[in-house]
Coordinates of C-alpha atoms and ligand atoms in Angstrom, one line a residue:
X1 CA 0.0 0.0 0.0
X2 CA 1.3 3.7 -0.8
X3 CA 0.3 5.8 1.4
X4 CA 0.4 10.0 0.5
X5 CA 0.2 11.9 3.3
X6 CA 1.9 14.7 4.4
X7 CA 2.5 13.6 8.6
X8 CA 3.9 16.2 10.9
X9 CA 4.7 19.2 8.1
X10 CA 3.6 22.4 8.3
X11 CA 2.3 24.2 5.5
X12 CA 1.4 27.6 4.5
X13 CA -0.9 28.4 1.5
X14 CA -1.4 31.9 0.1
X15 CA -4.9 32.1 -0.9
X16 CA -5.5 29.8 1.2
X17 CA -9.1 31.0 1.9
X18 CA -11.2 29.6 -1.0
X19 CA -10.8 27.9 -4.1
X20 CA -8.1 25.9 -4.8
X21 CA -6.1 27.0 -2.0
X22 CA -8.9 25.8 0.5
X23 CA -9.2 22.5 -1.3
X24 CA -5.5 21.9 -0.6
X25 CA -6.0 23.2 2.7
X26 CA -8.5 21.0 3.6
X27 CA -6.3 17.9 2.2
X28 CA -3.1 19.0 4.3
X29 CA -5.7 19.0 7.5
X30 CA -6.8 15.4 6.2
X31 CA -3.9 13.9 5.4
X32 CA -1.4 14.4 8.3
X33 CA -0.4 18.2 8.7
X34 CA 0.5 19.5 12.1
X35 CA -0.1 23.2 11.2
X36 CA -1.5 25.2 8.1
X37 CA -1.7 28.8 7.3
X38 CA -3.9 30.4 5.0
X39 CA -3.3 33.8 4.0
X40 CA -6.1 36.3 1.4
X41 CA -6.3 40.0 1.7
X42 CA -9.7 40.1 3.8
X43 CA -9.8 39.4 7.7
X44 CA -13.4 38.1 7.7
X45 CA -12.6 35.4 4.9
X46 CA -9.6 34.5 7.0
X47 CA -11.4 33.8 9.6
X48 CA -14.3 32.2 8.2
X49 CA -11.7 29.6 6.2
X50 CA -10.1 29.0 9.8
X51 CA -13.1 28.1 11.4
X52 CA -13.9 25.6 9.0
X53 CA -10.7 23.7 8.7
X54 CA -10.9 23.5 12.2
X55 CA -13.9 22.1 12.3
X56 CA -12.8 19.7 9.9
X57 CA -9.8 18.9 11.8
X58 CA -12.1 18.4 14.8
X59 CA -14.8 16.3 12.9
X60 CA -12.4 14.0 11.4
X61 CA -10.4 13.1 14.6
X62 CA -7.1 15.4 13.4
X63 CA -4.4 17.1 15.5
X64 CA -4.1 20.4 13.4
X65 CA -3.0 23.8 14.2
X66 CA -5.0 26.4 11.8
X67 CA -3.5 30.1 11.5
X68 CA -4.6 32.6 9.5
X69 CA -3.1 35.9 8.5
X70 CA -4.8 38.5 6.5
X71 CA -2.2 40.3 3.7
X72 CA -2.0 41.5 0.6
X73 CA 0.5 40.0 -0.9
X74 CA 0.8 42.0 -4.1
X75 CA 2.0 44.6 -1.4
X76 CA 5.9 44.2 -0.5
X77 CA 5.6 44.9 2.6
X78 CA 2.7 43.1 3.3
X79 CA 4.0 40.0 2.4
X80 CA 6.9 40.7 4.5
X81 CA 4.5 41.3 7.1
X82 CA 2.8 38.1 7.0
X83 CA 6.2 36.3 6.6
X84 CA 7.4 37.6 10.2
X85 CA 3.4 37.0 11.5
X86 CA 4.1 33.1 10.5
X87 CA 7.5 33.3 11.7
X88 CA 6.4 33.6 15.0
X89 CA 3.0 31.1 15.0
X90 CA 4.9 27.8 13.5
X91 CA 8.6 26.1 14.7
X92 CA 9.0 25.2 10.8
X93 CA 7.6 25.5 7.6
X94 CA 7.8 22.3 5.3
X95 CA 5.6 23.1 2.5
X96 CA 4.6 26.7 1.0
X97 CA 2.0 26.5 -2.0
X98 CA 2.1 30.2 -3.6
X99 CA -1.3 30.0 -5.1
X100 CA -3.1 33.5 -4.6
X101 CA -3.9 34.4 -8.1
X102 CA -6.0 37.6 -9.7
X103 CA -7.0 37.7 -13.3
X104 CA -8.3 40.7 -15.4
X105 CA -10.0 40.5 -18.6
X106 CA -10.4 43.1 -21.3
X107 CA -10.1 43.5 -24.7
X108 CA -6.4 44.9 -26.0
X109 CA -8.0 48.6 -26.3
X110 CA -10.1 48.6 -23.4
X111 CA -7.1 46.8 -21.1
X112 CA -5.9 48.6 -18.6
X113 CA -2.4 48.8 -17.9
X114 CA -3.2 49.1 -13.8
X115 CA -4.7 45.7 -14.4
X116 CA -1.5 44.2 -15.7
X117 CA 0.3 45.8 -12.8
X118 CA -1.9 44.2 -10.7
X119 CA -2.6 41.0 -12.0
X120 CA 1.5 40.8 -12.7
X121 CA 2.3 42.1 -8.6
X122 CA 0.6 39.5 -7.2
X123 CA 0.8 36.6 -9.9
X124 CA 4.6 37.1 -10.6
X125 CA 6.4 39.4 -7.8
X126 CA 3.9 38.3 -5.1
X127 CA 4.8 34.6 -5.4
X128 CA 8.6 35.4 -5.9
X129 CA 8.2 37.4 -2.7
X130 CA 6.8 35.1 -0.8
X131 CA 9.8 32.0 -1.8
X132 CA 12.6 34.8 -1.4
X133 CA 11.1 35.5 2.3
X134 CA 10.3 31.6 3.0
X135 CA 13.4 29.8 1.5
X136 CA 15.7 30.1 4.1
X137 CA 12.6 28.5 6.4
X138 CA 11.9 25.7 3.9
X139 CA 15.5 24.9 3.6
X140 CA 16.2 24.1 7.4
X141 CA 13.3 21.9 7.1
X142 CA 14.1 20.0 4.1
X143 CA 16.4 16.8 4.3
X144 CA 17.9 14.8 1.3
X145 CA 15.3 12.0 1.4
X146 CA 12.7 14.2 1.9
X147 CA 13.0 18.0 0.8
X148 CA 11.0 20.4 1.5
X149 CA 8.8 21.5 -0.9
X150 CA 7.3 24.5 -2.9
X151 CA 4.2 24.4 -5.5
X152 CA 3.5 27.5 -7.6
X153 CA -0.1 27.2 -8.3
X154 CA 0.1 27.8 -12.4
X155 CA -2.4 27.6 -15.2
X156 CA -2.7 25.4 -18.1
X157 CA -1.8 28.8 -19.9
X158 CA 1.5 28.4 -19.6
X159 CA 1.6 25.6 -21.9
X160 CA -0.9 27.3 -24.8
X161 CA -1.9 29.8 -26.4
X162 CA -5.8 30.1 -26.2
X163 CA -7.0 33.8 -24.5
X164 CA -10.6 34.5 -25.9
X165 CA -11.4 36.7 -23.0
X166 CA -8.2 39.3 -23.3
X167 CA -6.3 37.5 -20.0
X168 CA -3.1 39.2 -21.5
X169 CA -1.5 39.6 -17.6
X170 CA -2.9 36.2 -16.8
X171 CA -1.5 34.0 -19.2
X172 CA 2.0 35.9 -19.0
X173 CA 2.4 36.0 -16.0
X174 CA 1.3 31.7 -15.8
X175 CA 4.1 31.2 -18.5
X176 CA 5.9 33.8 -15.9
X177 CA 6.0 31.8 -13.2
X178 CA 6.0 27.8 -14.5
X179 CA 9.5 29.3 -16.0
X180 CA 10.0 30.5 -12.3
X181 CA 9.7 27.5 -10.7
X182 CA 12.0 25.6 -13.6
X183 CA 14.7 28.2 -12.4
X184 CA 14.3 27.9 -8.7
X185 CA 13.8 23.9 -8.8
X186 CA 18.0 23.8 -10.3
X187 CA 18.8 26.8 -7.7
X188 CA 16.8 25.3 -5.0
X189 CA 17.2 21.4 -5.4
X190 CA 20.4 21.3 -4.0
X191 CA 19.6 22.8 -0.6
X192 CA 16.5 20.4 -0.3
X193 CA 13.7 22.7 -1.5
X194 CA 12.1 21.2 -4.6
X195 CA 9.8 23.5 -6.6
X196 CA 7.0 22.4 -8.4
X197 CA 4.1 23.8 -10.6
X198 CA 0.7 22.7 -10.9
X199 CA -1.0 23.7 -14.3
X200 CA -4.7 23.5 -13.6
X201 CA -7.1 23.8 -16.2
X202 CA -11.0 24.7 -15.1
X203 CA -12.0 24.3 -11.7
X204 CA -15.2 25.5 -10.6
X205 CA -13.9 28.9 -8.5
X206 CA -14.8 32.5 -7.8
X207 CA -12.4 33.3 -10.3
X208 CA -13.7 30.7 -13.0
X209 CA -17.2 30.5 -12.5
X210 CA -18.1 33.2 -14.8
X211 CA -15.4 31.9 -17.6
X212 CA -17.0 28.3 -17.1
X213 CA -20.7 29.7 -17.2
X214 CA -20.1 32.1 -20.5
X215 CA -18.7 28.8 -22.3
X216 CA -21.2 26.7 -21.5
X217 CA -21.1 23.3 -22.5
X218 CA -17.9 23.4 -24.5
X219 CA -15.7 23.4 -22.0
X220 CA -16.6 19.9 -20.7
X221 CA -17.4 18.6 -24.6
X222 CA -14.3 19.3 -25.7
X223 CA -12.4 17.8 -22.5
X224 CA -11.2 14.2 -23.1
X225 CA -12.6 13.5 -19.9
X226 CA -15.8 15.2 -20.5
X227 CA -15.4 17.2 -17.1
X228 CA -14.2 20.3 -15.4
X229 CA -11.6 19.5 -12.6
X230 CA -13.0 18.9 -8.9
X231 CA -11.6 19.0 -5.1
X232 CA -10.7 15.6 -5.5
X233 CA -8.4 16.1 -8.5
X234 CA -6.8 18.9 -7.1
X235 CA -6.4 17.1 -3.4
X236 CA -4.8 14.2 -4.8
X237 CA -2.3 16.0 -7.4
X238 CA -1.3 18.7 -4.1
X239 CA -0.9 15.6 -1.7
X240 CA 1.4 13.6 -4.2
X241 CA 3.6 16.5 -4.7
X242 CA 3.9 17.4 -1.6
X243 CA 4.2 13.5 0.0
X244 CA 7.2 12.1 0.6
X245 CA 7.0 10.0 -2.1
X246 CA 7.6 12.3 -5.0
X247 CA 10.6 13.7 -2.9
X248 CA 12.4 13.0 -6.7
X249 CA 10.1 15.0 -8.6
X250 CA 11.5 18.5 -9.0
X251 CA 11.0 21.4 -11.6
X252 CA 7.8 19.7 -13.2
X253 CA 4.7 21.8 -14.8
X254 CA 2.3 19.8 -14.1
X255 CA -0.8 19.9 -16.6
X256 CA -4.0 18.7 -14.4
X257 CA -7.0 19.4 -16.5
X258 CA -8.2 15.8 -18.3
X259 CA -5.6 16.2 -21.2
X260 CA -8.0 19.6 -22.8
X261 CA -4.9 21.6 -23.2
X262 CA -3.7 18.6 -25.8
X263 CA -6.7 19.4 -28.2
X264 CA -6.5 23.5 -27.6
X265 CA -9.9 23.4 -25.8
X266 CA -11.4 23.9 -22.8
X267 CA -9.0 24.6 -20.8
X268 CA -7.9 28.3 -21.5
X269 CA -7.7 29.6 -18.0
Ligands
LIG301 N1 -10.0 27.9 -10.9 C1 -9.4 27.6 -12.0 O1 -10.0 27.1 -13.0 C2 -7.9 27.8 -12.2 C3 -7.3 27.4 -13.3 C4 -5.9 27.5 -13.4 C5 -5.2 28.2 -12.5 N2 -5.9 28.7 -11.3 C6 -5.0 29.4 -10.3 O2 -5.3 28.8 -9.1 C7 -5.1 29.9 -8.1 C8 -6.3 29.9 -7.2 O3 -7.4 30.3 -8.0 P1 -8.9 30.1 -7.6 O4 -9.7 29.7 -8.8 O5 -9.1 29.3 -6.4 O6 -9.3 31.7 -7.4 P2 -10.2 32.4 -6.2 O7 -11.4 31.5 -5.9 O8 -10.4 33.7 -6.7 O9 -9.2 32.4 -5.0 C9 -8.1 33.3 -4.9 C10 -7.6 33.3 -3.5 O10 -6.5 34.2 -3.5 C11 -6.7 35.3 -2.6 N3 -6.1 36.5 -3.1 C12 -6.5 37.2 -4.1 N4 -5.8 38.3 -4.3 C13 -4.9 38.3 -3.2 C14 -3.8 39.2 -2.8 N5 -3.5 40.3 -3.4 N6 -3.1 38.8 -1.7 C15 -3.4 37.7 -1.0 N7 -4.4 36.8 -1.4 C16 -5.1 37.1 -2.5 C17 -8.2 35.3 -2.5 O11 -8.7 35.9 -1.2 P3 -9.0 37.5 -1.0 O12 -10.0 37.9 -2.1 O13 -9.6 37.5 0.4 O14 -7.7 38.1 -1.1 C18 -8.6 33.8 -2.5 O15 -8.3 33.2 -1.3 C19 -4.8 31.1 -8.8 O16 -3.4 31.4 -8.9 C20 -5.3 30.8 -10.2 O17 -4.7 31.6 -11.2 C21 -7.2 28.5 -11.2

């Protein structure tokens, strides 16, 4: 029997509050974690996300420290802020998915260029930020057989060229950051930090749920698997990165949306 789990770590998730963030929240909670930490910009969601993971933890019989610190982590200082807030809640920090995302999208006249500074500060700088300030953290964690480890929450973007909806910033900065994490994964591997991407394609979100309702039923026809992504998918791809079994897999983009980015549908998130 394999067993993925992620026993004793800490993690911290930015964005941690919804989403995909919350679904990998909630699978660290399941599957082992001592402590997570969620970050988003508002307080009240914060506190509403800690709540419920620790009533999870509670429900389900688990031992599971929950923090939560509100930032805004397209801010410099803020996420130096939250870095020194976590600092002094958790001993260590074993895992650090940087998964806070924004989109905008506009037509190439009508885009405004305070979108792609925004979408670009938190998508791009805000997750460099965040593995500049938490390296040195994840490094006294990690061991040789079992390093510690960093997943950039991506896009499927990264890997095609499909934008109907004018997500210029989006999709660079996706392409921006699965080349990030192929450039940290050679600088970082040999301190015991391995950095990984995930390359979602749809998953029902606040971010996608308008995308996913204006397509309609194309998205899921023209998926080889004839669905959009769920929890489950993205709980299972998070824990097997971050278990110690894939300890060897470092500097991957990993596409998880059914194979639709293969046939230039579907997935254009
Ligand atoms: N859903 C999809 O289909 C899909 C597909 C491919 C990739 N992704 C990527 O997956 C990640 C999560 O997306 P999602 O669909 O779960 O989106 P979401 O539902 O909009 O969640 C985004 C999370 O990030 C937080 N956030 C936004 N701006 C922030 C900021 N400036 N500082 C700190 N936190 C911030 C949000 O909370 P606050 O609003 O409280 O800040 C929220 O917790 C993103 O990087 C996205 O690009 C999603």
């Amino acid at each position: 029997m394999v067993d993925f789990n992620v026993n004793g770590k800490t993690a911290v998730i930015t964005g941690g509050t919804r989403g995909l963030g919350l679904h990998c929240a909630e699978a660290f909670v399941l599957n082992g974690a001592d402590c997570v930490v969620i970050t988003s910009r508002k307080a009240k969601a914060c506190e509403e996300s800690k709540a419920l993971l620790e009533k999870l933890a509670k429900d389900n019989g688990k031992d599971c420290k929950i923090v939560a610190i509100p930032s805004d982590l397209s801010v410099e200082e803020d996420c130096i802020k939250f870095f020194e807030a976590t600092k002094k809640e958790v001993k260590k920090v074993d895992i650090l998915i940087a998964n806070a995302g924004a989109t905008w999208g506009a037509q190439l006249e009508d885009h405004p260029i305070s979108a792609m500074h925004k979408v670009l500060s938190l998508n791009i700088v805000g997750v460099f930020n965040c593995i500049k300030l938490f390296a040195p953290m994840l490094e006294e964690a990690g061991t040789h057989e079992d390093p510690a480890r960093i997943v950039i929450m991506s896009s499927v973007v990264s890997l095609i060229n499909v934008d109907q909806a004018g997500v210029y910033g989006y999709a660079a900065s996706k392409a921006g950051v699965s080349h990030l994490g192929k450039n940290l994964a050679v600088q970082l591997g040999p301190r015991n930090i391995t950095v990984n991407s995930l390359a979602p394609g749809f998953f029902p979100s606040k971010m996608s749920d308008g995308l996913i309702a204006a397509a309609g039923d194309i998205m899921i026809e023209s998926n080889p698997r004839k669905r959009l992504g769920t929890k489950e998918d993205m709980q299972s791809a998070i824990l097997f990165l971050c278990s110690k079994q894939a300890n060897y897999i470092n500097g991957i983009v990993l596409p998880l949306d059914g194979g639709a980015y293969l046939n230039g549908g579907g997935a254009k998130l």
